[in-house]
Amino acid sequence: MKKYLVKRLLQIIPVLFIISFVVFVLVYMAGDPVALMLPEDASESDREAMRAALGLTDPFYIQYFRFVGDLVQGNFGTSFRYNQAALPLVLERLPATFELAAASMVVATLMAVPLGIYSARKQNSLVDLFITGGSVLGKAMPNFWLGILLILLFAVNIQVFPVSGRGTIVHMILPAITLGTGIAAEMTRLIRSNMLEILNQDYIRTARSKGVSSNILVYKHAFRNSLIPVVTIMGLQVSHLVSGALITESVFSWPGIGLLLVQAVNGRDMAVVQAAVFVIALLVIVVNLITDLIYRLLDPRINYS
Amino acid sequence: MQGNAEAKTVGTIGQAVRKDKATGGFKRWCHLLWQSKTGTVGFIIVLSVVLVAIFADLLVPHDPVENNLSDMLAPPFWMDGGSAAYLLGTDNLGRDILSRIIVGTRVSLLVGIFSVVLAGIIGLLVGLAAGYYGKWVDTILMRIVDSFLAIPSILFILVVLAVFEPSIMTLIVVIGLTNWVSYARVVRSEVLSVKERDFVRASYSIGTKDTTIIRKHIVPNIISSFIVISALSVATTIILEASLSFLGLGIQPPDVSWGAMLTDGRNYLATNWWIATFPGIAITITVLGIIFLGDWLRDVLDPRNYFSKKGGA
């Protein structure tokens, strides 16, 4: 187990290396920031002095190493829009995003687990067709459009929920449903196929043949065993969760890291873009690692090599 | 040639396939398509969207980008104040929504198809190299692929869009350059299994060149799963483009995008619901059609699925 953990932690290094390299190359290609930093009437010698002071005249690889050195120290530069260090700006948005992500996962699980199990039990029935069709529709429908429709229905036509913002639990309902349904669409499908596979296994057939009732069979024998893949499925949804959060936060003006990142990209606020991208990437990697570990703890059949 | 070798190994099933193929390509496909309801629906939707995109200029009732302030915010024709001139109403600048949806098919398909072609070509080459040559080539390439897969591609896309001016071209290139990794993975694993099959080994043993083996034996055998992922990735790319354009990071005016239309509509939700509703329906139907067609292709192109379905399992 320890060996496996070390191996996984070591695998993170090339990932971080690639992200840092890609981001650096892009920012390097973006051109000269000095023009934006000095007043219009600055002379060419002033610009040269500024470039030298910032180290922009150094060779490519030296600039890259300096960039990585800054990253390791958590120094992403200053946001010109907020005029403060970028990293704390990003970190203070984290609680809002965690809150939304957790609520969406709850919504997704509450929808996907019962629906997935039910449609597997009644395979090829009308309800199954309806649920499977619904999950395809959920995949085809853009997440943000669902958000807009929910606002239209529940915040504009029947005014039960607020249109946007964060504060009370009521603010959280529409964004959590928006993000949660998108994830539930994929999850339902996976749980259904998982459950179908388990229901066709020998030990279930044996239990059925000795007269175990259908409910006990499903919930005690099959569902417990289908939980293990469900953990992996939830882990797989992290990527969806991130891209979904970016857009859902923008639809509902939810003050999380996704909204901050989108605004920073729009405003070309590179320090914030870099900080947000690194923080999100690191989070995704950590969450994936944790789900992987849980999966291994739950299923003793997997060896740690 | 290689079809012969396969038919012999697979036996009667293989012969049945060959006989099927012999009795006529086009007719057989039509028959297969007609057997699947969702496949037929998907095909009809995709065909219509493609035709609309091609003939958009002939189909639009109004100029999709010209402002017409005297007719702004007109409702759809069935509502009070609506007229047959603007079937789906007009937006805040008096532009005809139906015309904009028709023109919007072009952007969606352009970005969807070309970024998938780009991603597919890179992914195919990388996957072939990693799977066929193995050893250190495989190790290095797959390490890179895994690193890209470890983080959501939307992050790379956003960094690029923060640096470069967004346009149709930028979107195609950036989506293509971030999505090739999933192809590389699938192609590699398919190559690994095909490579060990007898007809490939036989070909290798008589001294056929690597490039010839790849072209004649490997590629034809992995192409069907390649087509299936491509179809489904066109669907996800269309949603991605719409999302980015909705965030203001994708297609910029005067180009018309369904996603950007939804941004306009969001500000008028309280009073003019139609602006933010119809483009969303257009996206959903298009994507649904592509998913249906993709699923059907998967069933038909993979003989294992085809026969298990026929067997009534």
Short mmCIF file of C-alpha atoms in Angstrom, two decimals, chain B residues 61-289:
data_model
loop_
_atom_site.label_atom_id
_atom_site.label_comp_id
_atom_site.label_asym_id
_atom_site.label_seq_id
_atom_site.Cartn_x
_atom_site.Cartn_y
_atom_site.Cartn_z
CA PRO B 61 -35.95 34.36 -44.25
CA HIS B 62 -34.07 37.45 -42.96
CA ASP B 63 -30.52 38.74 -42.66
CA PRO B 64 -29.28 37.01 -39.50
CA VAL B 65 -26.89 39.77 -38.42
CA GLU B 66 -28.56 43.00 -39.50
CA ASN B 67 -30.17 44.98 -36.67
CA ASN B 68 -33.78 45.93 -37.18
CA LEU B 69 -34.74 48.08 -34.25
CA SER B 70 -38.32 48.67 -35.36
CA ASP B 71 -39.10 44.96 -34.98
CA MET B 72 -37.18 44.20 -31.82
CA LEU B 73 -38.30 41.62 -29.26
CA ALA B 74 -41.16 40.34 -31.42
CA PRO B 75 -42.62 37.12 -29.93
CA PRO B 76 -43.02 33.83 -31.88
CA PHE B 77 -45.88 33.71 -34.37
CA TRP B 78 -48.41 31.90 -32.16
CA MET B 79 -48.30 34.50 -29.42
CA ASP B 80 -50.09 37.84 -29.22
CA GLY B 81 -48.13 40.38 -31.23
CA GLY B 82 -46.26 37.70 -33.14
CA SER B 83 -46.27 37.59 -36.92
CA ALA B 84 -45.57 35.07 -39.63
CA ALA B 85 -42.65 37.22 -40.73
CA TYR B 86 -40.69 36.16 -37.66
CA LEU B 87 -41.72 32.56 -36.94
CA LEU B 88 -39.64 32.21 -33.78
CA GLY B 89 -39.61 35.90 -32.88
CA THR B 90 -36.76 38.39 -32.80
CA ASP B 91 -34.07 39.26 -30.27
CA ASN B 92 -33.12 42.47 -28.48
CA LEU B 93 -31.65 43.94 -31.69
CA GLY B 94 -34.58 42.89 -33.87
CA ARG B 95 -32.68 40.03 -35.53
CA ASP B 96 -34.76 37.07 -36.67
CA ILE B 97 -34.13 34.13 -34.31
CA LEU B 98 -34.99 31.44 -36.87
CA SER B 99 -32.48 32.88 -39.35
CA ARG B 100 -29.81 33.04 -36.65
CA ILE B 101 -30.44 29.42 -35.65
CA ILE B 102 -30.16 28.36 -39.31
CA VAL B 103 -26.85 30.18 -39.76
CA GLY B 104 -25.67 28.92 -36.37
CA THR B 105 -25.65 25.32 -37.64
CA ARG B 106 -22.57 26.26 -39.66
CA VAL B 107 -20.44 27.29 -36.70
CA SER B 108 -21.54 24.29 -34.66
CA LEU B 109 -20.73 21.80 -37.40
CA LEU B 110 -17.52 23.53 -38.49
CA VAL B 111 -16.08 23.53 -34.99
CA GLY B 112 -17.52 20.11 -34.16
CA ILE B 113 -16.28 18.32 -37.27
CA PHE B 114 -12.92 19.97 -37.90
CA SER B 115 -11.69 19.88 -34.32
CA VAL B 116 -12.59 16.20 -34.19
CA VAL B 117 -10.75 15.59 -37.48
CA LEU B 118 -7.68 17.33 -36.07
CA ALA B 119 -7.86 15.47 -32.76
CA GLY B 120 -8.49 12.22 -34.61
CA ILE B 121 -5.47 12.55 -36.90
CA ILE B 122 -3.09 13.36 -34.03
CA GLY B 123 -4.60 10.69 -31.80
CA LEU B 124 -4.46 8.07 -34.56
CA LEU B 125 -0.79 8.74 -35.31
CA VAL B 126 0.24 8.81 -31.65
CA GLY B 127 -1.82 5.74 -30.82
CA LEU B 128 -0.42 3.79 -33.80
CA ALA B 129 3.14 4.73 -32.91
CA ALA B 130 2.72 3.86 -29.23
CA GLY B 131 0.83 0.62 -29.85
CA TYR B 132 2.82 -0.70 -32.81
CA TYR B 133 6.35 0.20 -31.80
CA GLY B 134 5.92 -0.31 -28.05
CA LYS B 135 8.96 -0.09 -25.78
CA TRP B 136 10.24 3.41 -24.96
CA VAL B 137 8.11 5.09 -27.65
CA ASP B 138 5.06 3.71 -25.90
CA THR B 139 6.29 4.66 -22.43
CA ILE B 140 7.02 8.26 -23.31
CA LEU B 141 3.89 8.84 -25.40
CA MET B 142 1.58 7.24 -22.86
CA ARG B 143 3.12 9.15 -19.99
CA ILE B 144 2.27 12.35 -21.86
CA VAL B 145 -1.25 11.09 -22.63
CA ASP B 146 -1.86 10.14 -18.99
CA SER B 147 -0.70 13.54 -17.84
CA PHE B 148 -3.15 15.24 -20.18
CA LEU B 149 -5.94 12.91 -19.07
CA ALA B 150 -5.22 13.61 -15.40
CA ILE B 151 -6.62 17.12 -15.62
CA PRO B 152 -9.77 18.40 -17.31
CA SER B 153 -9.01 19.63 -20.85
CA ILE B 154 -11.19 22.70 -20.29
CA LEU B 155 -8.33 24.15 -18.21
CA PHE B 156 -5.91 24.06 -21.15
CA ILE B 157 -8.58 25.49 -23.41
CA LEU B 158 -9.19 28.41 -21.06
CA VAL B 159 -5.48 29.25 -20.79
CA VAL B 160 -5.23 29.31 -24.59
CA LEU B 161 -8.33 31.49 -24.91
CA ALA B 162 -6.87 33.90 -22.36
CA VAL B 163 -3.83 34.35 -24.58
CA PHE B 164 -5.19 34.20 -28.14
CA GLU B 165 -8.10 36.04 -29.69
CA PRO B 166 -11.07 33.66 -29.81
CA SER B 167 -12.36 32.85 -33.30
CA ILE B 168 -13.69 29.81 -35.16
CA MET B 169 -10.14 28.88 -36.14
CA THR B 170 -8.77 29.25 -32.59
CA LEU B 171 -11.56 27.07 -31.23
CA ILE B 172 -11.01 24.32 -33.81
CA VAL B 173 -7.27 24.25 -33.16
CA VAL B 174 -7.43 24.42 -29.38
CA ILE B 175 -10.18 21.82 -29.02
CA GLY B 176 -8.39 19.58 -31.50
CA LEU B 177 -5.08 19.91 -29.70
CA THR B 178 -6.56 19.06 -26.30
CA ASN B 179 -8.87 16.20 -27.31
CA TRP B 180 -6.45 13.98 -29.21
CA VAL B 181 -5.40 12.16 -26.03
CA SER B 182 -8.55 10.09 -25.66
CA TYR B 183 -8.15 8.87 -29.27
CA ALA B 184 -4.54 7.98 -28.67
CA ARG B 185 -5.54 5.81 -25.76
CA VAL B 186 -8.26 3.88 -27.58
CA VAL B 187 -6.24 3.47 -30.78
CA ARG B 188 -3.24 2.20 -28.81
CA SER B 189 -5.20 -0.48 -26.99
CA GLU B 190 -6.87 -1.61 -30.23
CA VAL B 191 -3.52 -1.76 -31.98
CA LEU B 192 -2.09 -3.84 -29.16
CA SER B 193 -4.75 -6.50 -29.64
CA VAL B 194 -4.75 -6.49 -33.45
CA LYS B 195 -0.96 -6.65 -33.56
CA GLU B 196 -0.93 -10.10 -31.98
CA ARG B 197 -3.43 -11.62 -34.41
CA ASP B 198 -2.18 -14.34 -36.73
CA PHE B 199 -2.61 -12.51 -40.02
CA VAL B 200 -0.48 -9.61 -38.78
CA ARG B 201 2.23 -11.93 -37.47
CA ALA B 202 2.17 -13.86 -40.72
CA SER B 203 2.54 -10.66 -42.68
CA TYR B 204 5.44 -9.62 -40.46
CA SER B 205 7.15 -12.96 -40.82
CA ILE B 206 7.21 -12.76 -44.63
CA GLY B 207 9.01 -9.45 -44.31
CA THR B 208 6.31 -6.88 -45.02
CA LYS B 209 7.34 -3.31 -44.23
CA ASP B 210 6.00 -1.78 -40.98
CA THR B 211 4.26 1.04 -42.81
CA THR B 212 2.53 -1.45 -45.11
CA ILE B 213 1.40 -3.62 -42.19
CA ILE B 214 0.01 -0.57 -40.40
CA ARG B 215 -1.75 0.70 -43.51
CA LYS B 216 -3.12 -2.61 -44.81
CA HIS B 217 -3.74 -4.64 -41.67
CA ILE B 218 -3.83 -2.50 -38.53
CA VAL B 219 -5.74 0.59 -39.65
CA PRO B 220 -8.64 -1.23 -41.36
CA ASN B 221 -9.18 -3.23 -38.18
CA ILE B 222 -9.26 -0.32 -35.77
CA ILE B 223 -11.13 2.11 -37.99
CA SER B 224 -14.62 1.16 -36.80
CA SER B 225 -14.05 1.98 -33.16
CA PHE B 226 -12.30 5.12 -34.34
CA ILE B 227 -15.40 6.19 -36.28
CA VAL B 228 -17.64 5.55 -33.28
CA ILE B 229 -15.61 7.70 -30.87
CA SER B 230 -15.37 10.41 -33.51
CA ALA B 231 -19.14 10.56 -33.92
CA LEU B 232 -19.71 10.87 -30.20
CA SER B 233 -16.95 13.41 -29.83
CA VAL B 234 -18.55 15.66 -32.43
CA ALA B 235 -21.55 15.75 -30.07
CA THR B 236 -19.52 16.72 -27.00
CA THR B 237 -17.54 19.28 -29.00
CA ILE B 238 -20.72 21.00 -30.17
CA ILE B 239 -21.78 21.36 -26.53
CA LEU B 240 -18.29 22.57 -25.60
CA GLU B 241 -18.33 25.22 -28.33
CA ALA B 242 -21.77 26.38 -27.23
CA SER B 243 -20.61 26.57 -23.60
CA LEU B 244 -17.48 28.57 -24.45
CA SER B 245 -19.44 30.92 -26.70
CA PHE B 246 -22.01 31.31 -23.94
CA LEU B 247 -19.22 32.39 -21.58
CA GLY B 248 -18.08 34.96 -24.15
CA LEU B 249 -14.87 33.03 -24.77
CA GLY B 250 -15.84 31.36 -28.04
CA ILE B 251 -17.35 32.66 -31.25
CA GLN B 252 -17.45 36.46 -31.40
CA PRO B 253 -19.96 38.61 -33.32
CA PRO B 254 -20.68 39.03 -36.19
CA ASP B 255 -20.30 35.22 -36.40
CA VAL B 256 -23.48 33.59 -35.13
CA SER B 257 -23.28 30.82 -32.52
CA TRP B 258 -26.08 29.10 -30.65
CA GLY B 259 -24.18 29.47 -27.39
CA ALA B 260 -23.72 33.20 -27.82
CA MET B 261 -27.44 33.56 -28.68
CA LEU B 262 -28.22 32.09 -25.27
CA THR B 263 -26.05 34.77 -23.63
CA ASP B 264 -28.16 37.46 -25.33
CA GLY B 265 -31.30 35.70 -24.22
CA ARG B 266 -30.30 35.37 -20.58
CA ASN B 267 -30.63 39.11 -20.04
CA TYR B 268 -34.20 39.05 -21.34
CA LEU B 269 -35.44 35.99 -19.47
CA ALA B 270 -37.97 37.89 -17.38
CA THR B 271 -39.76 39.41 -20.34
CA ASN B 272 -38.78 37.56 -23.53
CA TRP B 273 -38.32 33.86 -22.87
CA TRP B 274 -38.04 32.83 -26.52
CA ILE B 275 -34.58 34.30 -27.10
CA ALA B 276 -32.97 31.88 -24.64
CA THR B 277 -35.17 28.91 -25.46
CA PHE B 278 -34.98 28.13 -29.20
CA PRO B 279 -31.18 28.07 -29.59
CA GLY B 280 -31.04 25.62 -26.67
CA ILE B 281 -33.58 23.38 -28.39
CA ALA B 282 -31.49 23.52 -31.57
CA ILE B 283 -28.36 22.40 -29.68
CA THR B 284 -30.18 19.61 -27.86
CA ILE B 285 -31.81 18.17 -30.99
CA THR B 286 -28.57 18.29 -32.98
CA VAL B 287 -26.56 16.63 -30.23
CA LEU B 288 -29.28 14.05 -29.65
CA GLY B 289 -29.25 13.17 -33.36
#
